[in-house]
PDB file of C-alpha atoms in Angstrom:
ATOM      1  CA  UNK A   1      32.239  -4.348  15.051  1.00 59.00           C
ATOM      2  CA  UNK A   2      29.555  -5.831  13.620  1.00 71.00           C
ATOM      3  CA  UNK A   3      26.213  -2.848  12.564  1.00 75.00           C
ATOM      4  CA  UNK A   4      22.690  -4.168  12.377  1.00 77.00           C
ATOM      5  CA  UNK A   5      20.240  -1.879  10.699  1.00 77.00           C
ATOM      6  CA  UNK A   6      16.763  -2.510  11.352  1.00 77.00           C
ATOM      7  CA  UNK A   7      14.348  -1.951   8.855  1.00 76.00           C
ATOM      8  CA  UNK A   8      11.866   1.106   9.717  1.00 77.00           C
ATOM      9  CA  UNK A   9       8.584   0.484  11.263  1.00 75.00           C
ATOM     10  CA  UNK A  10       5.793   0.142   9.305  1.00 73.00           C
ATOM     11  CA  UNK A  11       3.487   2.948   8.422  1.00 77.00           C
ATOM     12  CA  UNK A  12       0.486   3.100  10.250  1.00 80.00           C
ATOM     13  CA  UNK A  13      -2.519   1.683   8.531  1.00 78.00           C
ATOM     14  CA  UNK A  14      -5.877   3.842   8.791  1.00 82.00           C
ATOM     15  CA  UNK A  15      -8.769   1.515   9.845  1.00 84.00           C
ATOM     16  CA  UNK A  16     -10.571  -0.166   7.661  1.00 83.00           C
ATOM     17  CA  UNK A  17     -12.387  -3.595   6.615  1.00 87.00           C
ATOM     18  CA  UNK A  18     -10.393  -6.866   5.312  1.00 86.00           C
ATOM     19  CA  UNK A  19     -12.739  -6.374   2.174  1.00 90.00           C
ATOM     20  CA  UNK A  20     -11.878  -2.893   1.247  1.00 91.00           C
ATOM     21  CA  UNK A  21      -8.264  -3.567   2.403  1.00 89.00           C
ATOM     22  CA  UNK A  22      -7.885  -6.210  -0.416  1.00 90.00           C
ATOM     23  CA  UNK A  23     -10.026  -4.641  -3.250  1.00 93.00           C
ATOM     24  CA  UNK A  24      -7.280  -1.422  -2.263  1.00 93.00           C
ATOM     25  CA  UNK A  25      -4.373  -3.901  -2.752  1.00 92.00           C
ATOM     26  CA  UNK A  26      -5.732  -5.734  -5.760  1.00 94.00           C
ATOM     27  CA  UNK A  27      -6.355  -2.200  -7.453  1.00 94.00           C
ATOM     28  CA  UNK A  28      -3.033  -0.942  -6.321  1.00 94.00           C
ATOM     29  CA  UNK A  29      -1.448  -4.556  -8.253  1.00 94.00           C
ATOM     30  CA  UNK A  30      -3.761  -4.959 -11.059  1.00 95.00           C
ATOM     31  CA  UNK A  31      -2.980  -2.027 -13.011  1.00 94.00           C
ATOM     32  CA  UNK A  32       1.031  -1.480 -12.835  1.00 94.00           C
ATOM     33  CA  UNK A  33       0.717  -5.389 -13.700  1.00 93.00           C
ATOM     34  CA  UNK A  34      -1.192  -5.405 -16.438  1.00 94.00           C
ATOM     35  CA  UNK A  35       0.507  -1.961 -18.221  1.00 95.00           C
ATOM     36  CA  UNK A  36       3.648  -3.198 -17.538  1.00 93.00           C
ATOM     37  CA  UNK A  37       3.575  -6.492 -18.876  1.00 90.00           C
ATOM     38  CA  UNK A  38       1.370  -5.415 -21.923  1.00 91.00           C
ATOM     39  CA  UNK A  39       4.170  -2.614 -22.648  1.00 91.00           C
ATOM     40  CA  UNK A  40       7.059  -5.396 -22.231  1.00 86.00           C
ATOM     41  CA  UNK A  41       5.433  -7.817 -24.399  1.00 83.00           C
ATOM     42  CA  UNK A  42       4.116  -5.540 -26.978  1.00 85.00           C
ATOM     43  CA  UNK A  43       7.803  -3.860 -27.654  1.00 82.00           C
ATOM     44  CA  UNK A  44       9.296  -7.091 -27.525  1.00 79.00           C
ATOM     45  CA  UNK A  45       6.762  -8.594 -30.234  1.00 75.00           C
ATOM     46  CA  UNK A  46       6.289  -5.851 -32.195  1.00 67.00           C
ATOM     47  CA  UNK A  47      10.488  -5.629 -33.617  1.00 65.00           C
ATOM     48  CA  UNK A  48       9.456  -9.089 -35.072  1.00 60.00           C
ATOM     49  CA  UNK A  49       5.843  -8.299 -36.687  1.00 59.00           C
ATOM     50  CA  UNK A  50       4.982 -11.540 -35.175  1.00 60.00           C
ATOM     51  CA  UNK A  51       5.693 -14.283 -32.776  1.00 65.00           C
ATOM     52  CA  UNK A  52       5.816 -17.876 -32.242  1.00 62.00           C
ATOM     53  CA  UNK A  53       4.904 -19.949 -29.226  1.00 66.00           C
ATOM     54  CA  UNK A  54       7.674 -21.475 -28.425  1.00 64.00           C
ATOM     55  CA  UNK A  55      10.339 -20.879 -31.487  1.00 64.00           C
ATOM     56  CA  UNK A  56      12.193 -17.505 -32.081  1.00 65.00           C
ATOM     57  CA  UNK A  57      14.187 -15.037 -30.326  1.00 63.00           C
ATOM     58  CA  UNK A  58      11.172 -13.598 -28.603  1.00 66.00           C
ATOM     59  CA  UNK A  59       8.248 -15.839 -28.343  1.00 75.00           C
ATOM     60  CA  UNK A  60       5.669 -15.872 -26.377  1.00 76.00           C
ATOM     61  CA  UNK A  61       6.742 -18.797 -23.692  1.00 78.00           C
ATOM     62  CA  UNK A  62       9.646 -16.529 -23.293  1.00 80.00           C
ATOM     63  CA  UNK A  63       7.666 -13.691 -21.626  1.00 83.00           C
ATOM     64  CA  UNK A  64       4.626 -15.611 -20.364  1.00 89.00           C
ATOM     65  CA  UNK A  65       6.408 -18.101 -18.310  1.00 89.00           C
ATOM     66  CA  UNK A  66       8.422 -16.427 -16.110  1.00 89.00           C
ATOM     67  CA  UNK A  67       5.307 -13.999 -15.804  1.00 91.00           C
ATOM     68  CA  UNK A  68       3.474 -16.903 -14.309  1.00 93.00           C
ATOM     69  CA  UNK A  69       5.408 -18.305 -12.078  1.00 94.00           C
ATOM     70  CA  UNK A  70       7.196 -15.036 -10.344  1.00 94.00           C
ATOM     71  CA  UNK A  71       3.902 -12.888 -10.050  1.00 95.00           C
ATOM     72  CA  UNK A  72       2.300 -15.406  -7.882  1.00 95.00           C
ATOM     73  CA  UNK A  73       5.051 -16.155  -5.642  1.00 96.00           C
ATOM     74  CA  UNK A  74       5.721 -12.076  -5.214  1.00 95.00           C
ATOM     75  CA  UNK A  75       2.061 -11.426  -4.907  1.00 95.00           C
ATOM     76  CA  UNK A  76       1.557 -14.159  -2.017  1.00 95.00           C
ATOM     77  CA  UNK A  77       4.748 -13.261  -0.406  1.00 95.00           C
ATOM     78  CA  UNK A  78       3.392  -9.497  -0.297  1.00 94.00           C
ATOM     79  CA  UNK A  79      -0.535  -9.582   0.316  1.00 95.00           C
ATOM     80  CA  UNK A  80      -0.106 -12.390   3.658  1.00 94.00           C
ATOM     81  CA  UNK A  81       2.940  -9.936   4.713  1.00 93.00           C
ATOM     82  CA  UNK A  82       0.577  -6.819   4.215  1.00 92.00           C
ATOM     83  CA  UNK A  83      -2.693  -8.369   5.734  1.00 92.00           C
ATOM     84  CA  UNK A  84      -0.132  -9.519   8.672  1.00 92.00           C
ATOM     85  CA  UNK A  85       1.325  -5.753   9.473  1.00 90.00           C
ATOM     86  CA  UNK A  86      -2.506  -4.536   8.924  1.00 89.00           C
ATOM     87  CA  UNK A  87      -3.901  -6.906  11.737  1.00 89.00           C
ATOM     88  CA  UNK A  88      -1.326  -6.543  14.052  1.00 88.00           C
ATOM     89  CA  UNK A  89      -1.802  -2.804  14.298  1.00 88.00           C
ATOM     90  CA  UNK A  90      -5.646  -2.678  14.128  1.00 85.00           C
ATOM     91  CA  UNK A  91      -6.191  -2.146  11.080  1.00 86.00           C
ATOM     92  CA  UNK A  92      -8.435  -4.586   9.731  1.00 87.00           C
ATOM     93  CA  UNK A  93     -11.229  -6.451  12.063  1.00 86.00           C
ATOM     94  CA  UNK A  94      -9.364  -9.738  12.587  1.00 85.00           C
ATOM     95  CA  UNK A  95      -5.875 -11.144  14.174  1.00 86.00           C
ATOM     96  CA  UNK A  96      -3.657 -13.710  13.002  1.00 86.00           C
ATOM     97  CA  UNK A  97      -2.935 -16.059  15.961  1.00 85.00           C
ATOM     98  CA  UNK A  98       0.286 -15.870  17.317  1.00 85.00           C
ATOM     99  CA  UNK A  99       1.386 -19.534  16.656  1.00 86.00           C
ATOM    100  CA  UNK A 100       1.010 -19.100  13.006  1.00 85.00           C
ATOM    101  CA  UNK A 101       4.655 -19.741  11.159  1.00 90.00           C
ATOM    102  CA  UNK A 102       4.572 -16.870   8.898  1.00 89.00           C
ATOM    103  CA  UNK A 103       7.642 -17.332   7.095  1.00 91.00           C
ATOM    104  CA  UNK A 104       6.737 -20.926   6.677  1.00 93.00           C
ATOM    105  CA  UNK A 105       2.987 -20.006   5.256  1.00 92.00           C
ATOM    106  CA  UNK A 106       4.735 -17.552   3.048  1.00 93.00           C
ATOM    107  CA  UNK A 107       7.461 -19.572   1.904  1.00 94.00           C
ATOM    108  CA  UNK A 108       5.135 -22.907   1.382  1.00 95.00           C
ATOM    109  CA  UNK A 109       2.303 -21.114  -0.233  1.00 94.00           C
ATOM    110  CA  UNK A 110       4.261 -19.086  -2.518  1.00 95.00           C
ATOM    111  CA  UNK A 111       6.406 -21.963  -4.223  1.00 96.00           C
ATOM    112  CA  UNK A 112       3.272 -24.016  -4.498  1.00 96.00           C
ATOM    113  CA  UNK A 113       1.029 -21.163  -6.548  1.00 96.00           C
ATOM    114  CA  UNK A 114       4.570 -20.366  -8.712  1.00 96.00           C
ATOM    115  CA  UNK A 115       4.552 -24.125  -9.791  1.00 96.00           C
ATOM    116  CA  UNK A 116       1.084 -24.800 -10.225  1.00 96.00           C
ATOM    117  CA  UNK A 117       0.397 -21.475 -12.110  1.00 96.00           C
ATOM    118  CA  UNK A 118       3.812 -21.837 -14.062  1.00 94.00           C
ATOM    119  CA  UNK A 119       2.685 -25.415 -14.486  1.00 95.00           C
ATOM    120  CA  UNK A 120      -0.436 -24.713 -16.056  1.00 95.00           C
ATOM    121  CA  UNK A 121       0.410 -22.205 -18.502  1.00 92.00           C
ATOM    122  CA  UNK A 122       2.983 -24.025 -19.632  1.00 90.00           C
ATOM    123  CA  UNK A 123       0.194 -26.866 -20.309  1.00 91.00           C
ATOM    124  CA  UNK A 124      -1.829 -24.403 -22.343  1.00 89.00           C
ATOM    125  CA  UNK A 125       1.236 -23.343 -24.158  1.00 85.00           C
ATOM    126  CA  UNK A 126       2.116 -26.876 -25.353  1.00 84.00           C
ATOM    127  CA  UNK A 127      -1.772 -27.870 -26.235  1.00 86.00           C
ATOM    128  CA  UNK A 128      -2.061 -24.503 -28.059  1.00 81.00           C
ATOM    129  CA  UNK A 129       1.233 -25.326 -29.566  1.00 78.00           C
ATOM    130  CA  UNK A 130       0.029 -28.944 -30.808  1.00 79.00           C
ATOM    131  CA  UNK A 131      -3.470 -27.243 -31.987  1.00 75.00           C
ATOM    132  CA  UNK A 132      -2.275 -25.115 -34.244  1.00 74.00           C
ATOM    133  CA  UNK A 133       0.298 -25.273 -37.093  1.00 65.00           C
ATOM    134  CA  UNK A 134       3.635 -25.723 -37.170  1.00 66.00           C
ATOM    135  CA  UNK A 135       4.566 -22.737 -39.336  1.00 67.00           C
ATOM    136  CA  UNK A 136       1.283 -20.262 -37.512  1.00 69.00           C
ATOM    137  CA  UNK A 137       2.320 -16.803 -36.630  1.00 71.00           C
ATOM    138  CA  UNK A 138       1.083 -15.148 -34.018  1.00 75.00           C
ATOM    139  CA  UNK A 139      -0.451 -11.589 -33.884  1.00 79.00           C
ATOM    140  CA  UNK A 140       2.164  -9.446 -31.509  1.00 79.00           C
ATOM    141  CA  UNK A 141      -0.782  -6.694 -30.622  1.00 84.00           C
ATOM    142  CA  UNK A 142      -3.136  -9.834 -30.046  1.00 84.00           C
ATOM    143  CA  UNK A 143      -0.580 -11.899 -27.778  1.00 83.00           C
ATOM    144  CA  UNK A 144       0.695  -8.570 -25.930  1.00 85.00           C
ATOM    145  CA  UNK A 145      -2.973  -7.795 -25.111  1.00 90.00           C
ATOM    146  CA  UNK A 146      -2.851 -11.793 -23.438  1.00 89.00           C
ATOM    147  CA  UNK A 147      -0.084 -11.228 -21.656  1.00 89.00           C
ATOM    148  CA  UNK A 148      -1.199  -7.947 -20.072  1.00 93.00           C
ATOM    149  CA  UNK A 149      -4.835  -9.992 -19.374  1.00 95.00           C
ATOM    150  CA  UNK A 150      -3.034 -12.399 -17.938  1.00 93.00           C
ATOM    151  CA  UNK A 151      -0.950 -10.899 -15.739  1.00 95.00           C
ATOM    152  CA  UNK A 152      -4.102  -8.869 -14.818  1.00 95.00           C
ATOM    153  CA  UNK A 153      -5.795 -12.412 -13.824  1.00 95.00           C
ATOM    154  CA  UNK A 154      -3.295 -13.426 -11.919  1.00 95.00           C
ATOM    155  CA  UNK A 155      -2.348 -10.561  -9.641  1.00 95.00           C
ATOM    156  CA  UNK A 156      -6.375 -10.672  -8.803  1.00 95.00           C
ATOM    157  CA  UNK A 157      -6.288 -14.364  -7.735  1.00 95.00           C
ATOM    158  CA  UNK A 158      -3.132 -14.342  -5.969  1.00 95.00           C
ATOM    159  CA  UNK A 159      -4.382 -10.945  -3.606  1.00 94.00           C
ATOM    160  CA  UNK A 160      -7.812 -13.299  -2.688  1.00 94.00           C
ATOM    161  CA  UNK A 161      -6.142 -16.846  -2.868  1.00 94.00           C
ATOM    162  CA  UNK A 162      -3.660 -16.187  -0.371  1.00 94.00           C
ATOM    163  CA  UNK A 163      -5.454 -14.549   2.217  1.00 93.00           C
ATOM    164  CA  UNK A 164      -8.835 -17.269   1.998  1.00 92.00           C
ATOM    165  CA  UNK A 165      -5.879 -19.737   3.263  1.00 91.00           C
ATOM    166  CA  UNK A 166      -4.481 -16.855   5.838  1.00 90.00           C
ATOM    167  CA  UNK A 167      -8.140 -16.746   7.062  1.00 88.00           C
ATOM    168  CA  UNK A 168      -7.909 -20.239   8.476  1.00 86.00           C
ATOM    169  CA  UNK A 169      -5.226 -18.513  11.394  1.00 84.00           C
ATOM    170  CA  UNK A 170      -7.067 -15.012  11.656  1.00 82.00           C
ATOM    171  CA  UNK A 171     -10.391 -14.756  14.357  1.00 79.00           C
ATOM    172  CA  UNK A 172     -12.535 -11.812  14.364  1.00 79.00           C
ATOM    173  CA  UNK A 173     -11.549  -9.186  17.299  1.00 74.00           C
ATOM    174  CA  UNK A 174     -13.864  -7.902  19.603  1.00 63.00           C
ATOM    175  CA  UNK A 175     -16.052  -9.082  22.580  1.00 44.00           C
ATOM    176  CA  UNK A 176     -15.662 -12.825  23.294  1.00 51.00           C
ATOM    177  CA  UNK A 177     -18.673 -14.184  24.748  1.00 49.00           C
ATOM    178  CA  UNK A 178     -18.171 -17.288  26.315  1.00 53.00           C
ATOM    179  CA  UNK A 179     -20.621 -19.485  27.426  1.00 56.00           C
ATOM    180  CA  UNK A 180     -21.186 -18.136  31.183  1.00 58.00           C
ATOM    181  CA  UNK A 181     -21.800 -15.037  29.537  1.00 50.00           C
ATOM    182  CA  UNK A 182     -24.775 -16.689  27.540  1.00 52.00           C
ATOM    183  CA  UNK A 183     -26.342 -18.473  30.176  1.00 56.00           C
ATOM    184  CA  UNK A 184     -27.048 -15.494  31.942  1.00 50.00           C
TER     185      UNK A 184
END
């Protein structure tokens, strides 16, 4: 005998606009996100003194990189989910359309911003790497304070980046006016 639990409903939403719903959610992720990661970074850097790019038992590609590719992927995963829930009870002024693969757009759109953003720091890692000296030491309080700025940057672009591509399946609710109706 085989038991299924089913997850609980989700709360009810009180009504409100796509725009306040997202400033709400990129509040509610900018701040745990950027205190956490500062805290993280700064113990971890601060038992050396100092830290390296990429050399060292805690440097800062080991920190930054996962950072940037997992916070995007979680992020888009959880805003589309959120925004989806929030229009399907009424909470926000607009409907997804019901032939919209959500699980696909999730899956798709979250793998692609983890690579690209994981991608891209790791670019600026290597070019800051090759810019600077071999044997240059990194302030820990300076590259903690990065870290926690950018994980602040990124949990604000991956609330608004996600949801400008939901927007292509969402339409406004309300009155319809078709063309009859116009004419008239």
């Amino acid at each position: 005998m085989k038991f299924k639990l089913k997850p609980p409903p989700p709360k009810k939403l009180k009504k409100t606009t796509l725009k306040r719903f997202l400033i709400k959610r990129t509040i509610y992720y900018v701040l745990p996100n950027v205190f956490f990661n500062f805290i993280i970074a700064y113990a971890s850097f601060q038992e050396l003194g100092y830290t390296h790019f990429f050399s060292g038992t805690q440097n800062l590609a080991r920190l930054t990189l996962p950072m940037a590719i997992f916070l995007p992927v979680v992020l888009t995963i959880d805003i589309i989910n959120r925004v989806i829930i929030a229009a399907e009870q009424g909470a926000i002024e607009f409907t997804v359309d019901e032939q919209l693969n959500k699980k696909k757009l999730m899956i798709k759109l979250s793998i692609l911003h983890g690579l690209i953003t994981g991608l891209l720091v790791l670019s600026v890692l290597l070019f800051a790497q090759y810019g600077l000296s071999k044997y240059y030491k990194l302030d820990a309080t300076a590259m903690a304070v990065l870290v926690g700025v950018l994980a602040g940057i990124l949990s604000v672009i991956f609330v608004y980046l996600p949801v400008r591509r939901l927007r292509r399946w969402m339409y406004r609710t309300g009155a319809v006016l078709t063309l009859e109706d116009s004419e008239s």
